[in-house]
PDB file of C-alpha atoms in Angstrom:
ATOM      1  CA  MET A 255     -38.670  43.922-151.324  1.00  0.00           C
ATOM      2  CA  ASN A 256     -38.283  45.851-148.113  1.00  0.00           C
ATOM      3  CA  LYS A 257     -41.058  48.457-148.155  1.00  0.00           C
ATOM      4  CA  ALA A 258     -41.777  51.408-145.967  1.00  0.00           C
ATOM      5  CA  VAL A 259     -44.551  54.200-145.811  1.00  0.00           C
ATOM      6  CA  VAL A 260     -43.632  57.612-144.460  1.00  0.00           C
ATOM      7  CA  ILE A 261     -46.193  59.893-143.273  1.00  0.00           C
ATOM      8  CA  PHE A 262     -44.787  63.160-144.884  1.00  0.00           C
ATOM      9  CA  SER A 263     -45.742  66.819-144.217  1.00  0.00           C
ATOM     10  CA  GLY A 264     -42.728  68.584-145.689  1.00  0.00           C
ATOM     11  CA  GLY A 265     -41.804  69.743-142.413  1.00  0.00           C
ATOM     12  CA  GLN A 266     -38.241  69.387-140.725  1.00  0.00           C
ATOM     13  CA  ASP A 267     -39.194  66.283-138.720  1.00  0.00           C
ATOM     14  CA  SER A 268     -40.924  64.225-141.526  1.00  0.00           C
ATOM     15  CA  THR A 269     -38.320  65.338-144.179  1.00  0.00           C
ATOM     16  CA  THR A 270     -35.361  64.034-141.903  1.00  0.00           C
ATOM     17  CA  CYS A 271     -37.320  60.885-141.546  1.00  0.00           C
ATOM     18  CA  LEU A 272     -38.023  60.339-145.240  1.00  0.00           C
ATOM     19  CA  VAL A 273     -34.189  61.081-145.989  1.00  0.00           C
ATOM     20  CA  GLN A 274     -33.301  58.353-143.444  1.00  0.00           C
ATOM     21  CA  ALA A 275     -35.869  55.912-144.711  1.00  0.00           C
ATOM     22  CA  LEU A 276     -34.538  56.328-148.418  1.00  0.00           C
ATOM     23  CA  THR A 277     -31.104  54.832-147.066  1.00  0.00           C
ATOM     24  CA  GLN A 278     -32.794  52.127-145.318  1.00  0.00           C
ATOM     25  CA  PHE A 279     -35.572  50.638-147.635  1.00  0.00           C
ATOM     26  CA  ASP A 280     -35.698  49.286-151.086  1.00  0.00           C
ATOM     27  CA  GLU A 281     -38.983  51.044-151.838  1.00  0.00           C
ATOM     28  CA  VAL A 282     -40.491  54.133-150.182  1.00  0.00           C
ATOM     29  CA  HIS A 283     -43.769  55.504-150.218  1.00  0.00           C
ATOM     30  CA  ALA A 284     -44.897  59.001-148.827  1.00  0.00           C
ATOM     31  CA  ILE A 285     -48.418  60.055-147.938  1.00  0.00           C
ATOM     32  CA  THR A 286     -49.316  63.492-147.042  1.00  0.00           C
ATOM     33  CA  TYR A 287     -52.709  64.725-145.840  1.00  0.00           C
ATOM     34  CA  ASP A 288     -54.953  67.580-147.013  1.00  0.00           C
ATOM     35  CA  TYR A 289     -56.986  68.535-143.886  1.00  0.00           C
ATOM     36  CA  GLY A 290     -57.461  72.259-144.740  1.00  0.00           C
ATOM     37  CA  GLN A 291     -54.637  73.093-142.599  1.00  0.00           C
ATOM     38  CA  ARG A 292     -53.654  76.732-142.006  1.00  0.00           C
ATOM     39  CA  HIS A 293     -50.199  76.371-143.545  1.00  0.00           C
ATOM     40  CA  ARG A 294     -51.521  74.693-147.014  1.00  0.00           C
ATOM     41  CA  GLN A 295     -48.126  75.453-148.636  1.00  0.00           C
ATOM     42  CA  GLU A 296     -46.817  72.301-146.866  1.00  0.00           C
ATOM     43  CA  ILE A 297     -48.605  70.207-149.313  1.00  0.00           C
ATOM     44  CA  GLU A 298     -46.756  71.648-152.289  1.00  0.00           C
ATOM     45  CA  ILE A 299     -43.601  71.505-150.249  1.00  0.00           C
ATOM     46  CA  ALA A 300     -44.037  67.803-149.768  1.00  0.00           C
ATOM     47  CA  GLN A 301     -44.665  67.258-153.364  1.00  0.00           C
ATOM     48  CA  THR A 302     -41.659  69.051-154.368  1.00  0.00           C
ATOM     49  CA  LEU A 303     -39.545  67.353-151.813  1.00  0.00           C
ATOM     50  CA  ALA A 304     -40.943  63.995-152.428  1.00  0.00           C
ATOM     51  CA  LYS A 305     -40.138  64.202-156.322  1.00  0.00           C
ATOM     52  CA  LYS A 306     -36.773  65.685-155.662  1.00  0.00           C
ATOM     53  CA  LEU A 307     -35.690  62.846-153.246  1.00  0.00           C
ATOM     54  CA  GLY A 308     -37.018  60.098-155.559  1.00  0.00           C
ATOM     55  CA  VAL A 309     -39.857  58.282-153.481  1.00  0.00           C
ATOM     56  CA  LYS A 310     -41.303  55.381-155.184  1.00  0.00           C
ATOM     57  CA  ALA A 311     -44.916  57.088-154.825  1.00  0.00           C
ATOM     58  CA  HIS A 312     -46.271  60.245-153.201  1.00  0.00           C
ATOM     59  CA  LYS A 313     -50.122  60.108-152.449  1.00  0.00           C
ATOM     60  CA  VAL A 314     -51.815  63.296-151.111  1.00  0.00           C
ATOM     61  CA  MET A 315     -55.156  62.302-149.186  1.00  0.00           C
ATOM     62  CA  ASP A 316     -58.159  64.578-148.958  1.00  0.00           C
ATOM     63  CA  VAL A 317     -59.159  64.347-145.260  1.00  0.00           C
ATOM     64  CA  THR A 318     -60.787  67.759-145.012  1.00  0.00           C
ATOM     65  CA  LEU A 319     -63.535  66.220-142.951  1.00  0.00           C
ATOM     66  CA  LEU A 320     -61.022  66.510-139.958  1.00  0.00           C
ATOM     67  CA  ASN A 321     -61.157  70.300-140.698  1.00  0.00           C
ATOM     68  CA  GLU A 322     -64.942  70.342-139.987  1.00  0.00           C
ATOM     69  CA  LEU A 323     -64.663  68.218-136.832  1.00  0.00           C
ATOM     70  CA  ALA A 324     -61.404  69.536-135.062  1.00  0.00           C
ATOM     71  CA  VAL A 325     -61.378  73.152-134.087  1.00  0.00           C
ATOM     72  CA  SER A 326     -57.688  74.534-133.921  1.00  0.00           C
ATOM     73  CA  SER A 327     -55.359  77.433-134.727  1.00  0.00           C
ATOM     74  CA  LEU A 328     -54.153  75.118-137.371  1.00  0.00           C
ATOM     75  CA  THR A 329     -57.650  74.380-138.973  1.00  0.00           C
ATOM     76  CA  ARG A 330     -59.046  78.003-138.393  1.00  0.00           C
ATOM     77  CA  ASP A 331     -57.606  81.167-139.974  1.00  0.00           C
ATOM     78  CA  ASP A 332     -59.460  83.332-137.451  1.00  0.00           C
ATOM     79  CA  ILE A 333     -57.756  81.601-134.353  1.00  0.00           C
ATOM     80  CA  PRO A 334     -54.062  83.010-134.116  1.00  0.00           C
ATOM     81  CA  VAL A 335     -51.450  80.541-132.950  1.00  0.00           C
ATOM     82  CA  SER A 336     -50.750  81.059-129.319  1.00  0.00           C
ATOM     83  CA  HIS A 337     -47.814  80.626-127.292  1.00  0.00           C
ATOM     84  CA  GLU A 338     -49.763  79.952-124.288  1.00  0.00           C
ATOM     85  CA  LEU A 339     -51.519  76.641-123.238  1.00  0.00           C
ATOM     86  CA  GLY A 340     -55.282  76.463-122.801  1.00  0.00           C
ATOM     87  CA  GLU A 341     -57.468  75.452-120.009  1.00  0.00           C
ATOM     88  CA  ASN A 342     -57.095  71.794-121.200  1.00  0.00           C
ATOM     89  CA  GLY A 343     -53.257  72.151-120.737  1.00  0.00           C
ATOM     90  CA  LEU A 344     -52.758  71.870-124.465  1.00  0.00           C
ATOM     91  CA  PRO A 345     -51.492  74.457-127.247  1.00  0.00           C
ATOM     92  CA  ASN A 346     -54.270  75.657-129.376  1.00  0.00           C
ATOM     93  CA  SER A 347     -52.512  74.219-132.276  1.00  0.00           C
ATOM     94  CA  PHE A 348     -53.497  70.759-131.164  1.00  0.00           C
ATOM     95  CA  VAL A 349     -55.797  69.051-133.703  1.00  0.00           C
ATOM     96  CA  PRO A 350     -57.606  66.565-131.800  1.00  0.00           C
ATOM     97  CA  GLY A 351     -57.628  63.082-133.622  1.00  0.00           C
ATOM     98  CA  ARG A 352     -55.115  64.070-136.214  1.00  0.00           C
ATOM     99  CA  ASN A 353     -52.441  61.397-135.758  1.00  0.00           C
ATOM    100  CA  ILE A 354     -55.155  58.856-134.781  1.00  0.00           C
ATOM    101  CA  LEU A 355     -56.628  59.311-138.401  1.00  0.00           C
ATOM    102  CA  PHE A 356     -53.246  59.826-139.904  1.00  0.00           C
ATOM    103  CA  LEU A 357     -51.886  56.492-138.611  1.00  0.00           C
ATOM    104  CA  THR A 358     -55.028  54.602-139.413  1.00  0.00           C
ATOM    105  CA  LEU A 359     -55.003  55.740-143.175  1.00  0.00           C
ATOM    106  CA  ALA A 360     -51.446  55.239-143.591  1.00  0.00           C
ATOM    107  CA  GLY A 361     -51.527  51.975-142.097  1.00  0.00           C
ATOM    108  CA  ILE A 362     -54.405  51.001-144.585  1.00  0.00           C
ATOM    109  CA  TYR A 363     -52.078  52.294-147.435  1.00  0.00           C
ATOM    110  CA  ALA A 364     -49.183  50.256-146.022  1.00  0.00           C
ATOM    111  CA  TYR A 365     -51.365  47.032-146.343  1.00  0.00           C
ATOM    112  CA  GLN A 366     -52.475  47.882-149.994  1.00  0.00           C
ATOM    113  CA  VAL A 367     -48.872  48.528-151.029  1.00  0.00           C
ATOM    114  CA  GLY A 368     -47.259  45.576-148.953  1.00  0.00           C
ATOM    115  CA  ALA A 369     -45.142  47.693-146.902  1.00  0.00           C
ATOM    116  CA  LYS A 370     -44.563  46.365-143.351  1.00  0.00           C
ATOM    117  CA  THR A 371     -43.000  49.575-141.861  1.00  0.00           C
ATOM    118  CA  LEU A 372     -44.819  52.791-141.206  1.00  0.00           C
ATOM    119  CA  ILE A 373     -42.701  55.731-140.244  1.00  0.00           C
ATOM    120  CA  THR A 374     -43.807  58.921-138.572  1.00  0.00           C
ATOM    121  CA  GLY A 375     -41.851  61.894-137.212  1.00  0.00           C
ATOM    122  CA  VAL A 376     -43.837  62.344-133.935  1.00  0.00           C
ATOM    123  CA  CYS A 377     -41.558  63.000-130.925  1.00  0.00           C
ATOM    124  CA  GLU A 378     -41.918  63.034-127.136  1.00  0.00           C
ATOM    125  CA  THR A 379     -38.807  64.763-126.218  1.00  0.00           C
ATOM    126  CA  ASP A 380     -39.167  68.281-128.066  1.00  0.00           C
ATOM    127  CA  PHE A 381     -42.874  68.010-128.807  1.00  0.00           C
ATOM    128  CA  SER A 382     -45.797  70.508-128.123  1.00  0.00           C
ATOM    129  CA  GLY A 383     -47.532  68.628-125.442  1.00  0.00           C
ATOM    130  CA  TYR A 384     -49.572  66.862-128.116  1.00  0.00           C
ATOM    131  CA  PRO A 385     -50.830  63.690-126.514  1.00  0.00           C
ATOM    132  CA  ASP A 386     -50.942  61.979-129.833  1.00  0.00           C
ATOM    133  CA  CYS A 387     -47.038  62.220-130.271  1.00  0.00           C
ATOM    134  CA  ARG A 388     -46.322  60.041-127.251  1.00  0.00           C
ATOM    135  CA  ASP A 389     -44.718  56.718-127.382  1.00  0.00           C
ATOM    136  CA  GLU A 390     -47.467  55.303-125.464  1.00  0.00           C
ATOM    137  CA  PHE A 391     -50.047  56.452-128.037  1.00  0.00           C
ATOM    138  CA  VAL A 392     -48.052  55.068-130.999  1.00  0.00           C
ATOM    139  CA  LYS A 393     -47.452  51.694-129.534  1.00  0.00           C
ATOM    140  CA  SER A 394     -51.241  51.352-128.687  1.00  0.00           C
ATOM    141  CA  MET A 395     -52.170  52.416-132.517  1.00  0.00           C
ATOM    142  CA  ASN A 396     -49.520  49.880-133.687  1.00  0.00           C
ATOM    143  CA  SER A 397     -51.139  47.112-131.635  1.00  0.00           C
ATOM    144  CA  SER A 398     -54.494  48.160-132.923  1.00  0.00           C
ATOM    145  CA  LEU A 399     -53.663  48.224-136.680  1.00  0.00           C
ATOM    146  CA  ALA A 400     -51.855  44.972-136.569  1.00  0.00           C
ATOM    147  CA  LEU A 401     -54.739  43.272-134.914  1.00  0.00           C
ATOM    148  CA  GLY A 402     -57.493  45.074-136.893  1.00  0.00           C
ATOM    149  CA  MET A 403     -55.913  44.418-140.196  1.00  0.00           C
ATOM    150  CA  ASP A 404     -54.140  40.886-139.228  1.00  0.00           C
ATOM    151  CA  TYR A 405     -51.101  42.356-140.608  1.00  0.00           C
ATOM    152  CA  LYS A 406     -47.356  42.462-139.117  1.00  0.00           C
ATOM    153  CA  LEU A 407     -47.112  46.359-139.290  1.00  0.00           C
ATOM    154  CA  GLU A 408     -44.371  48.100-137.518  1.00  0.00           C
ATOM    155  CA  ILE A 409     -44.842  51.639-136.728  1.00  0.00           C
ATOM    156  CA  LYS A 410     -41.347  53.240-136.404  1.00  0.00           C
ATOM    157  CA  THR A 411     -40.649  56.796-134.762  1.00  0.00           C
ATOM    158  CA  PRO A 412     -37.014  57.670-135.481  1.00  0.00           C
ATOM    159  CA  LEU A 413     -37.174  61.004-133.628  1.00  0.00           C
ATOM    160  CA  MET A 414     -39.220  59.834-130.409  1.00  0.00           C
ATOM    161  CA  TRP A 415     -36.446  60.389-127.959  1.00  0.00           C
ATOM    162  CA  LEU A 416     -34.345  62.971-130.056  1.00  0.00           C
ATOM    163  CA  ASN A 417     -34.414  66.520-129.083  1.00  0.00           C
ATOM    164  CA  LYS A 418     -34.415  69.285-131.786  1.00  0.00           C
ATOM    165  CA  ALA A 419     -30.758  69.603-131.940  1.00  0.00           C
ATOM    166  CA  GLU A 420     -30.227  65.902-132.185  1.00  0.00           C
ATOM    167  CA  THR A 421     -32.974  65.893-135.083  1.00  0.00           C
ATOM    168  CA  TRP A 422     -30.616  68.360-136.818  1.00  0.00           C
ATOM    169  CA  ALA A 423     -27.641  66.119-136.216  1.00  0.00           C
ATOM    170  CA  MET A 424     -29.659  63.247-137.845  1.00  0.00           C
ATOM    171  CA  ALA A 425     -30.301  65.342-140.976  1.00  0.00           C
ATOM    172  CA  ASP A 426     -26.606  66.269-141.135  1.00  0.00           C
ATOM    173  CA  HIS A 427     -25.707  62.518-140.614  1.00  0.00           C
ATOM    174  CA  TYR A 428     -27.431  61.674-143.793  1.00  0.00           C
ATOM    175  CA  GLN A 429     -25.914  64.749-145.712  1.00  0.00           C
ATOM    176  CA  ALA A 430     -29.317  66.724-145.787  1.00  0.00           C
ATOM    177  CA  LEU A 431     -28.954  69.426-143.449  1.00  0.00           C
ATOM    178  CA  GLU A 432     -29.031  72.125-145.947  1.00  0.00           C
ATOM    179  CA  LEU A 433     -31.923  70.350-147.595  1.00  0.00           C
ATOM    180  CA  VAL A 434     -34.096  70.453-144.589  1.00  0.00           C
ATOM    181  CA  ARG A 435     -33.024  73.803-143.288  1.00  0.00           C
ATOM    182  CA  ASP A 436     -33.821  75.642-146.663  1.00  0.00           C
ATOM    183  CA  GLU A 437     -36.599  73.740-148.353  1.00  0.00           C
ATOM    184  CA  SER A 438     -38.781  72.135-145.636  1.00  0.00           C
ATOM    185  CA  LEU A 439     -41.810  73.969-144.205  1.00  0.00           C
ATOM    186  CA  THR A 440     -42.213  73.840-140.402  1.00  0.00           C
ATOM    187  CA  CYS A 441     -43.520  77.365-139.847  1.00  0.00           C
ATOM    188  CA  TYR A 442     -47.465  77.508-138.578  1.00  0.00           C
ATOM    189  CA  ASN A 443     -47.777  80.649-140.685  1.00  0.00           C
ATOM    190  CA  GLY A 444     -46.610  78.958-143.982  1.00  0.00           C
ATOM    191  CA  ILE A 445     -42.921  80.374-144.585  1.00  0.00           C
ATOM    192  CA  VAL A 446     -40.380  78.049-146.035  1.00  0.00           C
ATOM    193  CA  GLY A 447     -36.969  77.657-144.326  1.00  0.00           C
ATOM    194  CA  SER A 448     -36.354  79.469-141.361  1.00  0.00           C
ATOM    195  CA  GLY A 449     -39.956  80.597-141.252  1.00  0.00           C
ATOM    196  CA  CYS A 450     -41.465  83.572-139.308  1.00  0.00           C
ATOM    197  CA  GLY A 451     -39.310  83.237-136.423  1.00  0.00           C
ATOM    198  CA  ASP A 452     -42.134  83.716-133.888  1.00  0.00           C
ATOM    199  CA  CYS A 453     -44.565  80.799-134.088  1.00  0.00           C
ATOM    200  CA  PRO A 454     -43.828  77.821-131.590  1.00  0.00           C
ATOM    201  CA  ALA A 455     -42.759  75.616-134.386  1.00  0.00           C
ATOM    202  CA  CYS A 456     -40.227  78.144-135.600  1.00  0.00           C
ATOM    203  CA  VAL A 457     -38.755  78.867-132.219  1.00  0.00           C
ATOM    204  CA  LEU A 458     -38.316  75.397-131.394  1.00  0.00           C
ATOM    205  CA  ARG A 459     -36.794  74.614-134.684  1.00  0.00           C
ATOM    206  CA  ALA A 460     -34.322  77.806-134.553  1.00  0.00           C
ATOM    207  CA  ASN A 461     -33.279  76.806-131.031  1.00  0.00           C
ATOM    208  CA  GLY A 462     -32.391  73.445-131.841  1.00  0.00           C
ATOM    209  CA  LEU A 463     -30.433  74.307-135.033  1.00  0.00           C
ATOM    210  CA  GLN A 464     -28.545  76.890-132.927  1.00  0.00           C
ATOM    211  CA  ASP A 465     -27.874  74.119-130.254  1.00  0.00           C
ATOM    212  CA  TYR A 466     -26.613  71.938-132.843  1.00  0.00           C
ATOM    213  CA  LEU A 467     -24.339  74.374-134.526  1.00  0.00           C
ATOM    214  CA  ASP A 468     -22.777  75.612-131.008  1.00  0.00           C
ATOM    215  CA  ASP A 469     -21.574  72.091-130.451  1.00  0.00           C
ATOM    216  CA  LYS A 470     -21.733  69.735-133.239  1.00  0.00           C
ATOM    217  CA  THR A 471     -19.421  67.273-132.013  1.00  0.00           C
ATOM    218  CA  LYS A 472     -21.246  66.622-128.836  1.00  0.00           C
ATOM    219  CA  VAL A 473     -24.848  66.731-130.283  1.00  0.00           C
ATOM    220  CA  MET A 474     -23.872  64.299-133.064  1.00  0.00           C
ATOM    221  CA  GLU A 475     -22.260  61.814-130.496  1.00  0.00           C
ATOM    222  CA  ASP A 476     -25.515  62.250-128.537  1.00  0.00           C
ATOM    223  CA  TYR A 477     -27.625  61.408-131.430  1.00  0.00           C
ATOM    224  CA  LEU A 478     -25.404  58.528-132.501  1.00  0.00           C
ATOM    225  CA  SER A 479     -25.699  57.059-129.139  1.00  0.00           C
ATOM    226  CA  LYS A 480     -29.422  56.772-129.258  1.00  0.00           C
ATOM    227  CA  VAL A 481     -29.600  55.076-132.575  1.00  0.00           C
TER     228      VAL A 481
END
């Protein structure tokens, strides 16, 4: 049986990846992480969407140790999300080590359920400057996991080279634009759908949707040319 594990936060990107995976694999597992994040509603949203979409299993993992180690506006309520970059050149929403931990644990889970594909919605085109969303990093993690477990695991990143408008086109291609627009949670302030409209995640999401709606045909063609 062709199985996949999707790292699933309940946000726009991972929901779009999950929708696609359900059309491509016989059995899809979703894994969500509770790391004491600022927008904790995402865990409930992920549970609701996983059930609605009909995944084989949805595992919520307690990794709150990450919250103790990684200081970020996403792990501390008293640090407001900033639009400015810090002295290190990164936004203060960067959680150091997050995707290292997430991919490692998801890889172990994939091993246990016999899935040879691990899917994550990271993106190098429209990302927030996070170093653990880059293609080079994912390839390095893929190599380490495969070597460390002696297991032919492939990490797939369907959104890696898509901009946000093309990610909306992808959701529309799989007849899930309304679902992603209205029921996913991307907002750093925990507001479902269009969100607060002010945080960096909401601005990026809204601009991408508008770009797609302004020229659906061209953006869809651009998306299809990349897949």
